[in-house]
Amino acid sequence: MRKVAVIGLGSIASRHRKNLKTLFPDACVYSMSSSGRTLEENIPDADKLVSSINDLILIQVQLVIIASPAPFHASHAMPLIEANIPVLIEKPITMALKDAEAIKLAVKRYNTAATVGYCLRYLSSAIKMKEYIDSEMIGQLYHAFVEVGQYLPDWRPDKNYKDSVSANSALGGGVLLELSHELDYVRWLLGPLHLDHAILRSSNELGLDVEDSADVLLHTDNKAVIHVHLDFLQRQAYRKCRLVGSKGVLEWDLIRNEVNFVSSLGNTLLYSAPDWDKNQMYLSMVSEFVANREKYRAPTVLDDAIETLSLVNNIKSNYSIVH
C-alpha cells in the first residue's frame, strides 16, 4: 500500500489513521473531513489533506476507510466503489436500507472490494467463542442474555456528549445503531435473528432525542430466545454475553476478554487474556481486508451488515421511543 485515506475526523478516524501508519509505514495517509471542508489545521497521522472524494480518485488511493457519520456513508462510498477503490466502511453500513442495497449493487457491478467495520469479530475471545459454539460444547442453545452499557458522557470526556454523533438522530445516533456491534456478533455466532418485541426508552438522565436504552427480544431459527440490552446509562462499562444450553453455559466477558464454561461439574475458565491489546481488533480487521480483497469483491460479504441494519430499522419502525 502506497496511498491510503481516512474520511472523517472523529475518534475512530484518528485510530484508523494511526493504525494505517503502523500497518503501512511507507504509505502516504490522506485525510478528508466528513463534510469535505478544506482542512487547515494539523491532523495527527495525516500526511496530506484533501477536500473531496474526487481528489482521492484522482490521486488513485488504494484503500479508503470511511469513518464519517452513517448518513454520509453511501455518498462517500459509491464514487470510490465505482472507481474500483476498496472501501472499509465503519459500522453501521448506512442509515437507510436503500443506500445499503445500493452499495451492495455497486460492489457487484464494479467488482470492488468492500466491507463493514464490525471489529468485535476480531476480539480474541470472540474468536474463541465462535470455536466453542461451533463445537457444540453447550449442546442445544435454549436462550442467551446479551448486555452492553456505558455512560455516554464518559465516552469522549473532552466533548459535550449532546454534540456527539451518538446523541444525534440525524447522524445515526441512539443505542440501536451506535451499539449494533452486539446485534452483529449475535448474528455471527448464532445465525439469523427474528424480532419478537422491543422497548426503546429515552431517560431524563441524558435528555436525548434518541433512544438511550433498548431491550430487544429475539429468537433464532432453532427457537432459542435471545435477550439483548443496550444502554448509554451505566456508570461502569459493562459488556457480557451468556449462552445457556443443554450441556452447560458459556459466560463471555468482552471487557475482561474472558470465557467461562459452567456445567454440572463446576466452573472452568476456558480463555482469559485481559491484557490483550484491543487495538489489535482494528489492525487485524484492516490487515485481513487488505490481504483478502478478492474475497471482499463478493457483494454477499455485505449481507450481515445489511441484515443488522434491517433488524434495527424493523425495531424502529414497530416500536416508538418511550420518554
mmCIF file of N, CA and C in Angstrom, residues 101-202:
data_model
loop_
_atom_site.group_PDB
_atom_site.id
_atom_site.type_symbol
_atom_site.label_atom_id
_atom_site.label_comp_id
_atom_site.label_asym_id
_atom_site.label_seq_id
_atom_site.Cartn_x
_atom_site.Cartn_y
_atom_site.Cartn_z
ATOM 1 N N GLU A 101 -28.380 -1.229 0.166
ATOM 2 C CA GLU A 101 -28.596 -2.092 -1.008
ATOM 3 C C GLU A 101 -27.914 -1.516 -2.238
ATOM 4 N N ALA A 102 -27.896 -0.195 -2.361
ATOM 5 C CA ALA A 102 -27.223 0.445 -3.496
ATOM 6 C C ALA A 102 -25.722 0.193 -3.453
ATOM 7 N N ILE A 103 -25.149 0.212 -2.259
ATOM 8 C CA ILE A 103 -23.725 -0.095 -2.113
ATOM 9 C C ILE A 103 -23.446 -1.532 -2.538
ATOM 10 N N LYS A 104 -24.312 -2.441 -2.117
ATOM 11 C CA LYS A 104 -24.136 -3.849 -2.484
ATOM 12 C C LYS A 104 -24.206 -4.034 -3.999
ATOM 13 N N LEU A 105 -25.159 -3.383 -4.654
ATOM 14 C CA LEU A 105 -25.282 -3.486 -6.111
ATOM 15 C C LEU A 105 -24.062 -2.914 -6.814
ATOM 16 N N ALA A 106 -23.524 -1.811 -6.280
ATOM 17 C CA ALA A 106 -22.337 -1.202 -6.877
ATOM 18 C C ALA A 106 -21.117 -2.116 -6.740
ATOM 19 N N VAL A 107 -20.983 -2.766 -5.592
ATOM 20 C CA VAL A 107 -19.878 -3.715 -5.394
ATOM 21 C C VAL A 107 -19.940 -4.825 -6.438
ATOM 22 N N LYS A 108 -21.138 -5.308 -6.686
ATOM 23 C CA LYS A 108 -21.312 -6.361 -7.690
ATOM 24 C C LYS A 108 -21.020 -5.848 -9.090
ATOM 25 N N ARG A 109 -21.532 -4.665 -9.414
ATOM 26 C CA ARG A 109 -21.372 -4.129 -10.771
ATOM 27 C C ARG A 109 -19.923 -3.791 -11.090
ATOM 28 N N TYR A 110 -19.214 -3.188 -10.126
ATOM 29 C CA TYR A 110 -17.855 -2.704 -10.400
ATOM 30 C C TYR A 110 -16.769 -3.639 -9.872
ATOM 31 N N ASN A 111 -17.192 -4.754 -9.257
ATOM 32 C CA ASN A 111 -16.241 -5.758 -8.776
ATOM 33 C C ASN A 111 -15.190 -5.142 -7.850
ATOM 34 N N THR A 112 -15.681 -4.360 -6.906
ATOM 35 C CA THR A 112 -14.806 -3.637 -5.977
ATOM 36 C C THR A 112 -14.891 -4.260 -4.588
ATOM 37 N N ALA A 113 -13.764 -4.352 -3.916
ATOM 38 C CA ALA A 113 -13.731 -4.902 -2.557
ATOM 39 C C ALA A 113 -14.344 -3.915 -1.568
ATOM 40 N N ALA A 114 -15.206 -4.421 -0.698
ATOM 41 C CA ALA A 114 -15.838 -3.572 0.318
ATOM 42 C C ALA A 114 -16.207 -4.417 1.521
ATOM 43 N N THR A 115 -16.164 -3.796 2.690
ATOM 44 C CA THR A 115 -16.585 -4.472 3.910
ATOM 45 C C THR A 115 -17.046 -3.427 4.917
ATOM 46 N N VAL A 116 -17.611 -3.903 6.036
ATOM 47 C CA VAL A 116 -18.109 -3.022 7.090
ATOM 48 C C VAL A 116 -17.375 -3.353 8.386
ATOM 49 N N GLY A 117 -16.984 -2.317 9.122
ATOM 50 C CA GLY A 117 -16.086 -2.486 10.254
ATOM 51 C C GLY A 117 -16.718 -2.887 11.562
ATOM 52 N N TYR A 118 -17.243 -4.092 11.634
ATOM 53 C CA TYR A 118 -17.700 -4.636 12.920
ATOM 54 C C TYR A 118 -16.525 -5.352 13.581
ATOM 55 N N CYS A 119 -15.749 -4.573 14.337
ATOM 56 C CA CYS A 119 -14.439 -5.027 14.813
ATOM 57 C C CYS A 119 -14.509 -6.098 15.898
ATOM 58 N N LEU A 120 -15.642 -6.226 16.620
ATOM 59 C CA LEU A 120 -15.684 -7.197 17.718
ATOM 60 C C LEU A 120 -15.489 -8.630 17.243
ATOM 61 N N ARG A 121 -15.726 -8.885 15.974
ATOM 62 C CA ARG A 121 -15.478 -10.231 15.441
ATOM 63 C C ARG A 121 -13.991 -10.596 15.518
ATOM 64 N N TYR A 122 -13.140 -9.576 15.678
ATOM 65 C CA TYR A 122 -11.689 -9.804 15.707
ATOM 66 C C TYR A 122 -11.122 -9.809 17.130
ATOM 67 N N LEU A 123 -11.983 -9.629 18.123
ATOM 68 C CA LEU A 123 -11.557 -9.758 19.521
ATOM 69 C C LEU A 123 -11.151 -11.206 19.768
ATOM 70 N N SER A 124 -10.035 -11.427 20.450
ATOM 71 C CA SER A 124 -9.515 -12.787 20.595
ATOM 72 C C SER A 124 -10.514 -13.712 21.303
ATOM 73 N N SER A 125 -11.236 -13.207 22.305
ATOM 74 C CA SER A 125 -12.213 -14.046 22.993
ATOM 75 C C SER A 125 -13.443 -14.305 22.116
ATOM 76 N N ALA A 126 -13.745 -13.402 21.182
ATOM 77 C CA ALA A 126 -14.857 -13.626 20.245
ATOM 78 C C ALA A 126 -14.542 -14.803 19.326
ATOM 79 N N ILE A 127 -13.308 -14.862 18.872
ATOM 80 C CA ILE A 127 -12.888 -15.970 18.013
ATOM 81 C C ILE A 127 -12.990 -17.292 18.770
ATOM 82 N N LYS A 128 -12.628 -17.272 20.046
ATOM 83 C CA LYS A 128 -12.764 -18.460 20.879
ATOM 84 C C LYS A 128 -14.235 -18.842 21.062
ATOM 85 N N MET A 129 -15.066 -17.843 21.302
ATOM 86 C CA MET A 129 -16.500 -18.115 21.455
ATOM 87 C C MET A 129 -17.061 -18.795 20.214
ATOM 88 N N LYS A 130 -16.662 -18.327 19.070
ATOM 89 C CA LYS A 130 -17.119 -18.924 17.812
ATOM 90 C C LYS A 130 -16.704 -20.390 17.737
ATOM 91 N N GLU A 131 -15.475 -20.686 18.147
ATOM 92 C CA GLU A 131 -14.991 -22.069 18.139
ATOM 93 C C GLU A 131 -15.791 -22.929 19.106
ATOM 94 N N TYR A 132 -16.045 -22.430 20.316
ATOM 95 C CA TYR A 132 -16.771 -23.207 21.318
ATOM 96 C C TYR A 132 -18.207 -23.488 20.861
ATOM 97 N N ILE A 133 -18.868 -22.497 20.299
ATOM 98 C CA ILE A 133 -20.248 -22.677 19.848
ATOM 99 C C ILE A 133 -20.309 -23.656 18.680
ATOM 100 N N ASP A 134 -19.390 -23.508 17.735
ATOM 101 C CA ASP A 134 -19.377 -24.403 16.568
ATOM 102 C C ASP A 134 -19.077 -25.848 16.960
ATOM 103 N N SER A 135 -18.364 -26.028 18.079
ATOM 104 C CA SER A 135 -18.050 -27.381 18.554
ATOM 105 C C SER A 135 -19.215 -28.009 19.316
ATOM 106 N N GLU A 136 -20.296 -27.238 19.495
ATOM 107 C CA GLU A 136 -21.495 -27.684 20.213
ATOM 108 C C GLU A 136 -21.193 -28.039 21.672
ATOM 109 N N MET A 137 -20.277 -27.298 22.262
ATOM 110 C CA MET A 137 -19.894 -27.518 23.658
ATOM 111 C C MET A 137 -21.082 -27.406 24.606
ATOM 112 N N ILE A 138 -22.003 -26.474 24.314
ATOM 113 C CA ILE A 138 -23.122 -26.280 25.242
ATOM 114 C C ILE A 138 -24.373 -27.035 24.796
ATOM 115 N N GLY A 139 -24.261 -27.831 23.758
ATOM 116 C CA GLY A 139 -25.415 -28.591 23.291
ATOM 117 C C GLY A 139 -26.443 -27.700 22.613
ATOM 118 N N GLN A 140 -27.712 -28.008 22.824
ATOM 119 C CA GLN A 140 -28.782 -27.199 22.241
ATOM 120 C C GLN A 140 -28.899 -25.880 22.986
ATOM 121 N N LEU A 141 -28.862 -24.779 22.247
ATOM 122 C CA LEU A 141 -28.996 -23.462 22.867
ATOM 123 C C LEU A 141 -30.457 -23.211 23.239
ATOM 124 N N TYR A 142 -30.687 -22.847 24.500
ATOM 125 C CA TYR A 142 -32.034 -22.526 24.964
ATOM 126 C C TYR A 142 -32.285 -21.017 24.911
ATOM 127 N N HIS A 143 -31.382 -20.271 25.518
ATOM 128 C CA HIS A 143 -31.542 -18.819 25.483
ATOM 129 C C HIS A 143 -30.198 -18.129 25.723
ATOM 130 N N ALA A 144 -30.173 -16.834 25.398
ATOM 131 C CA ALA A 144 -28.951 -16.038 25.544
ATOM 132 C C ALA A 144 -29.302 -14.683 26.132
ATOM 133 N N PHE A 145 -28.371 -14.148 26.930
ATOM 134 C CA PHE A 145 -28.507 -12.817 27.506
ATOM 135 C C PHE A 145 -27.311 -11.988 27.043
ATOM 136 N N VAL A 146 -27.594 -10.909 26.346
ATOM 137 C CA VAL A 146 -26.548 -10.062 25.776
ATOM 138 C C VAL A 146 -26.741 -8.657 26.318
ATOM 139 N N GLU A 147 -25.700 -8.088 26.910
ATOM 140 C CA GLU A 147 -25.840 -6.762 27.516
ATOM 141 C C GLU A 147 -24.590 -5.928 27.291
ATOM 142 N N VAL A 148 -24.813 -4.659 26.958
ATOM 143 C CA VAL A 148 -23.725 -3.689 26.890
ATOM 144 C C VAL A 148 -24.250 -2.361 27.421
ATOM 145 N N GLY A 149 -23.437 -1.692 28.212
ATOM 146 C CA GLY A 149 -23.821 -0.384 28.729
ATOM 147 C C GLY A 149 -22.601 0.424 29.111
ATOM 148 N N GLN A 150 -22.653 1.700 28.806
ATOM 149 C CA GLN A 150 -21.585 2.623 29.214
ATOM 150 C C GLN A 150 -22.145 4.033 29.201
ATOM 151 N N TYR A 151 -21.825 4.821 30.217
ATOM 152 C CA TYR A 151 -22.357 6.165 30.383
ATOM 153 C C TYR A 151 -21.858 7.066 29.259
ATOM 154 N N LEU A 152 -22.784 7.559 28.438
ATOM 155 C CA LEU A 152 -22.412 8.306 27.240
ATOM 156 C C LEU A 152 -21.512 9.511 27.519
ATOM 157 N N PRO A 153 -21.736 10.317 28.567
ATOM 158 C CA PRO A 153 -20.842 11.448 28.813
ATOM 159 C C PRO A 153 -19.387 11.047 29.059
ATOM 160 N N ASP A 154 -19.152 9.774 29.407
ATOM 161 C CA ASP A 154 -17.781 9.312 29.647
ATOM 162 C C ASP A 154 -17.093 8.806 28.375
ATOM 163 N N TRP A 155 -17.855 8.660 27.281
ATOM 164 C CA TRP A 155 -17.258 8.114 26.059
ATOM 165 C C TRP A 155 -16.143 9.017 25.545
ATOM 166 N N ARG A 156 -16.435 10.304 25.454
ATOM 167 C CA ARG A 156 -15.455 11.278 24.951
ATOM 168 C C ARG A 156 -15.463 12.468 25.906
ATOM 169 N N PRO A 157 -14.701 12.375 27.018
ATOM 170 C CA PRO A 157 -14.763 13.389 28.083
ATOM 171 C C PRO A 157 -14.415 14.807 27.618
ATOM 172 N N ASP A 158 -13.699 14.924 26.495
ATOM 173 C CA ASP A 158 -13.286 16.243 26.020
ATOM 174 C C ASP A 158 -14.345 16.910 25.144
ATOM 175 N N LYS A 159 -15.511 16.266 25.003
ATOM 176 C CA LYS A 159 -16.555 16.777 24.120
ATOM 177 C C LYS A 159 -17.903 16.693 24.810
ATOM 178 N N ASN A 160 -18.759 17.691 24.584
ATOM 179 C CA ASN A 160 -20.116 17.656 25.117
ATOM 180 C C ASN A 160 -20.864 16.507 24.456
ATOM 181 N N TYR A 161 -21.345 15.569 25.256
ATOM 182 C CA TYR A 161 -21.960 14.366 24.699
ATOM 183 C C TYR A 161 -23.180 14.673 23.846
ATOM 184 N N LYS A 162 -23.855 15.804 24.121
ATOM 185 C CA LYS A 162 -25.039 16.156 23.336
ATOM 186 C C LYS A 162 -24.686 16.597 21.913
ATOM 187 N N ASP A 163 -23.412 16.908 21.691
ATOM 188 C CA ASP A 163 -22.961 17.305 20.352
ATOM 189 C C ASP A 163 -22.404 16.120 19.566
ATOM 190 N N SER A 164 -22.382 14.952 20.177
ATOM 191 C CA SER A 164 -21.776 13.790 19.533
ATOM 192 C C SER A 164 -22.728 13.135 18.538
ATOM 193 N N VAL A 165 -22.171 12.346 17.634
ATOM 194 C CA VAL A 165 -22.977 11.556 16.701
ATOM 195 C C VAL A 165 -23.921 10.648 17.473
ATOM 196 N N SER A 166 -23.447 10.073 18.566
ATOM 197 C CA SER A 166 -24.234 9.116 19.349
ATOM 198 C C SER A 166 -25.552 9.709 19.844
ATOM 199 N N ALA A 167 -25.565 11.029 20.069
ATOM 200 C CA ALA A 167 -26.736 11.683 20.640
ATOM 201 C C ALA A 167 -27.633 12.325 19.589
ATOM 202 N N ASN A 168 -27.251 12.255 18.334
ATOM 203 C CA ASN A 168 -27.951 12.993 17.278
ATOM 204 C C ASN A 168 -28.667 12.041 16.337
ATOM 205 N N SER A 169 -29.983 12.090 16.327
ATOM 206 C CA SER A 169 -30.751 11.164 15.489
ATOM 207 C C SER A 169 -30.462 11.354 14.012
ATOM 208 N N ALA A 170 -30.199 12.583 13.579
ATOM 209 C CA ALA A 170 -29.942 12.853 12.167
ATOM 210 C C ALA A 170 -28.616 12.262 11.699
ATOM 211 N N LEU A 171 -27.721 11.972 12.646
ATOM 212 C CA LEU A 171 -26.403 11.431 12.292
ATOM 213 C C LEU A 171 -26.278 9.941 12.598
ATOM 214 N N GLY A 172 -27.390 9.306 12.966
ATOM 215 C CA GLY A 172 -27.352 7.876 13.233
ATOM 216 C C GLY A 172 -27.119 7.543 14.683
ATOM 217 N N GLY A 173 -27.508 8.466 15.573
ATOM 218 C CA GLY A 173 -27.311 8.237 16.997
ATOM 219 C C GLY A 173 -28.336 7.287 17.593
ATOM 220 N N GLY A 174 -28.215 7.073 18.906
ATOM 221 C CA GLY A 174 -29.073 6.123 19.605
ATOM 222 C C GLY A 174 -28.381 4.786 19.764
ATOM 223 N N VAL A 175 -28.777 4.023 20.776
ATOM 224 C CA VAL A 175 -28.063 2.795 21.094
ATOM 225 C C VAL A 175 -28.196 1.721 20.017
ATOM 226 N N LEU A 176 -29.319 1.703 19.288
ATOM 227 C CA LEU A 176 -29.518 0.622 18.320
ATOM 228 C C LEU A 176 -28.451 0.633 17.225
ATOM 229 N N LEU A 177 -28.098 1.811 16.723
ATOM 230 C CA LEU A 177 -27.056 1.882 15.697
ATOM 231 C C LEU A 177 -25.658 1.985 16.313
ATOM 232 N N GLU A 178 -25.524 2.807 17.354
ATOM 233 C CA GLU A 178 -24.205 3.004 17.948
ATOM 234 C C GLU A 178 -23.669 1.730 18.607
ATOM 235 N N LEU A 179 -24.552 0.922 19.167
ATOM 236 C CA LEU A 179 -24.132 -0.311 19.833
ATOM 237 C C LEU A 179 -24.595 -1.540 19.045
ATOM 238 N N SER A 180 -24.696 -1.387 17.738
ATOM 239 C CA SER A 180 -25.151 -2.501 16.894
ATOM 240 C C SER A 180 -24.111 -3.608 16.788
ATOM 241 N N HIS A 181 -22.920 -3.391 17.365
ATOM 242 C CA HIS A 181 -21.931 -4.474 17.446
ATOM 243 C C HIS A 181 -22.554 -5.730 18.053
ATOM 244 N N GLU A 182 -23.384 -5.528 19.090
ATOM 245 C CA GLU A 182 -23.992 -6.675 19.771
ATOM 246 C C GLU A 182 -24.909 -7.448 18.831
ATOM 247 N N LEU A 183 -25.717 -6.726 18.067
ATOM 248 C CA LEU A 183 -26.617 -7.382 17.114
ATOM 249 C C LEU A 183 -25.817 -8.106 16.037
ATOM 250 N N ASP A 184 -24.698 -7.522 15.650
ATOM 251 C CA ASP A 184 -23.849 -8.154 14.634
ATOM 252 C C ASP A 184 -23.218 -9.432 15.155
ATOM 253 N N TYR A 185 -22.622 -9.369 16.349
ATOM 254 C CA TYR A 185 -21.904 -10.566 16.791
ATOM 255 C C TYR A 185 -22.862 -11.697 17.167
ATOM 256 N N VAL A 186 -24.068 -11.360 17.628
ATOM 257 C CA VAL A 186 -25.033 -12.424 17.916
ATOM 258 C C VAL A 186 -25.434 -13.135 16.627
ATOM 259 N N ARG A 187 -25.649 -12.377 15.558
ATOM 260 C CA ARG A 187 -25.966 -12.998 14.262
ATOM 261 C C ARG A 187 -24.791 -13.845 13.771
ATOM 262 N N TRP A 188 -23.576 -13.348 13.976
ATOM 263 C CA TRP A 188 -22.358 -14.061 13.562
ATOM 264 C C TRP A 188 -22.227 -15.381 14.323
ATOM 265 N N LEU A 189 -22.533 -15.358 15.605
ATOM 266 C CA LEU A 189 -22.391 -16.550 16.434
ATOM 267 C C LEU A 189 -23.558 -17.523 16.291
ATOM 268 N N LEU A 190 -24.777 -17.000 16.167
ATOM 269 C CA LEU A 190 -25.967 -17.846 16.303
ATOM 270 C C LEU A 190 -26.825 -17.940 15.048
ATOM 271 N N GLY A 191 -26.535 -17.148 14.038
ATOM 272 C CA GLY A 191 -27.327 -17.200 12.814
ATOM 273 C C GLY A 191 -28.422 -16.149 12.785
ATOM 274 N N PRO A 192 -29.341 -16.253 11.825
ATOM 275 C CA PRO A 192 -30.396 -15.244 11.647
ATOM 276 C C PRO A 192 -31.214 -15.012 12.916
ATOM 277 N N LEU A 193 -31.630 -13.751 13.097
ATOM 278 C CA LEU A 193 -32.419 -13.367 14.261
ATOM 279 C C LEU A 193 -33.789 -12.862 13.818
ATOM 280 N N HIS A 194 -34.804 -13.178 14.609
ATOM 281 C CA HIS A 194 -36.165 -12.780 14.288
ATOM 282 C C HIS A 194 -36.724 -11.980 15.460
ATOM 283 N N LEU A 195 -37.313 -10.829 15.160
ATOM 284 C CA LEU A 195 -37.776 -9.905 16.186
ATOM 285 C C LEU A 195 -39.107 -10.346 16.785
ATOM 286 N N ASP A 196 -39.178 -10.353 18.124
ATOM 287 C CA ASP A 196 -40.421 -10.643 18.839
ATOM 288 C C ASP A 196 -40.987 -9.401 19.522
ATOM 289 N N HIS A 197 -40.108 -8.621 20.157
ATOM 290 C CA HIS A 197 -40.596 -7.456 20.908
ATOM 291 C C HIS A 197 -39.410 -6.546 21.221
ATOM 292 N N ALA A 198 -39.712 -5.278 21.446
ATOM 293 C CA ALA A 198 -38.662 -4.334 21.841
ATOM 294 C C ALA A 198 -39.267 -3.213 22.682
ATOM 295 N N ILE A 199 -38.455 -2.680 23.576
ATOM 296 C CA ILE A 199 -38.805 -1.488 24.349
ATOM 297 C C ILE A 199 -37.663 -0.494 24.177
ATOM 298 N N LEU A 200 -37.976 0.679 23.653
ATOM 299 C CA LEU A 200 -36.985 1.739 23.456
ATOM 300 C C LEU A 200 -37.305 2.872 24.413
ATOM 301 N N ARG A 201 -36.294 3.362 25.109
ATOM 302 C CA ARG A 201 -36.529 4.403 26.093
ATOM 303 C C ARG A 201 -35.533 5.546 25.946
ATOM 304 N N SER A 202 -35.990 6.738 26.300
ATOM 305 C CA SER A 202 -35.113 7.905 26.396
ATOM 306 C C SER A 202 -35.337 8.500 27.773
#
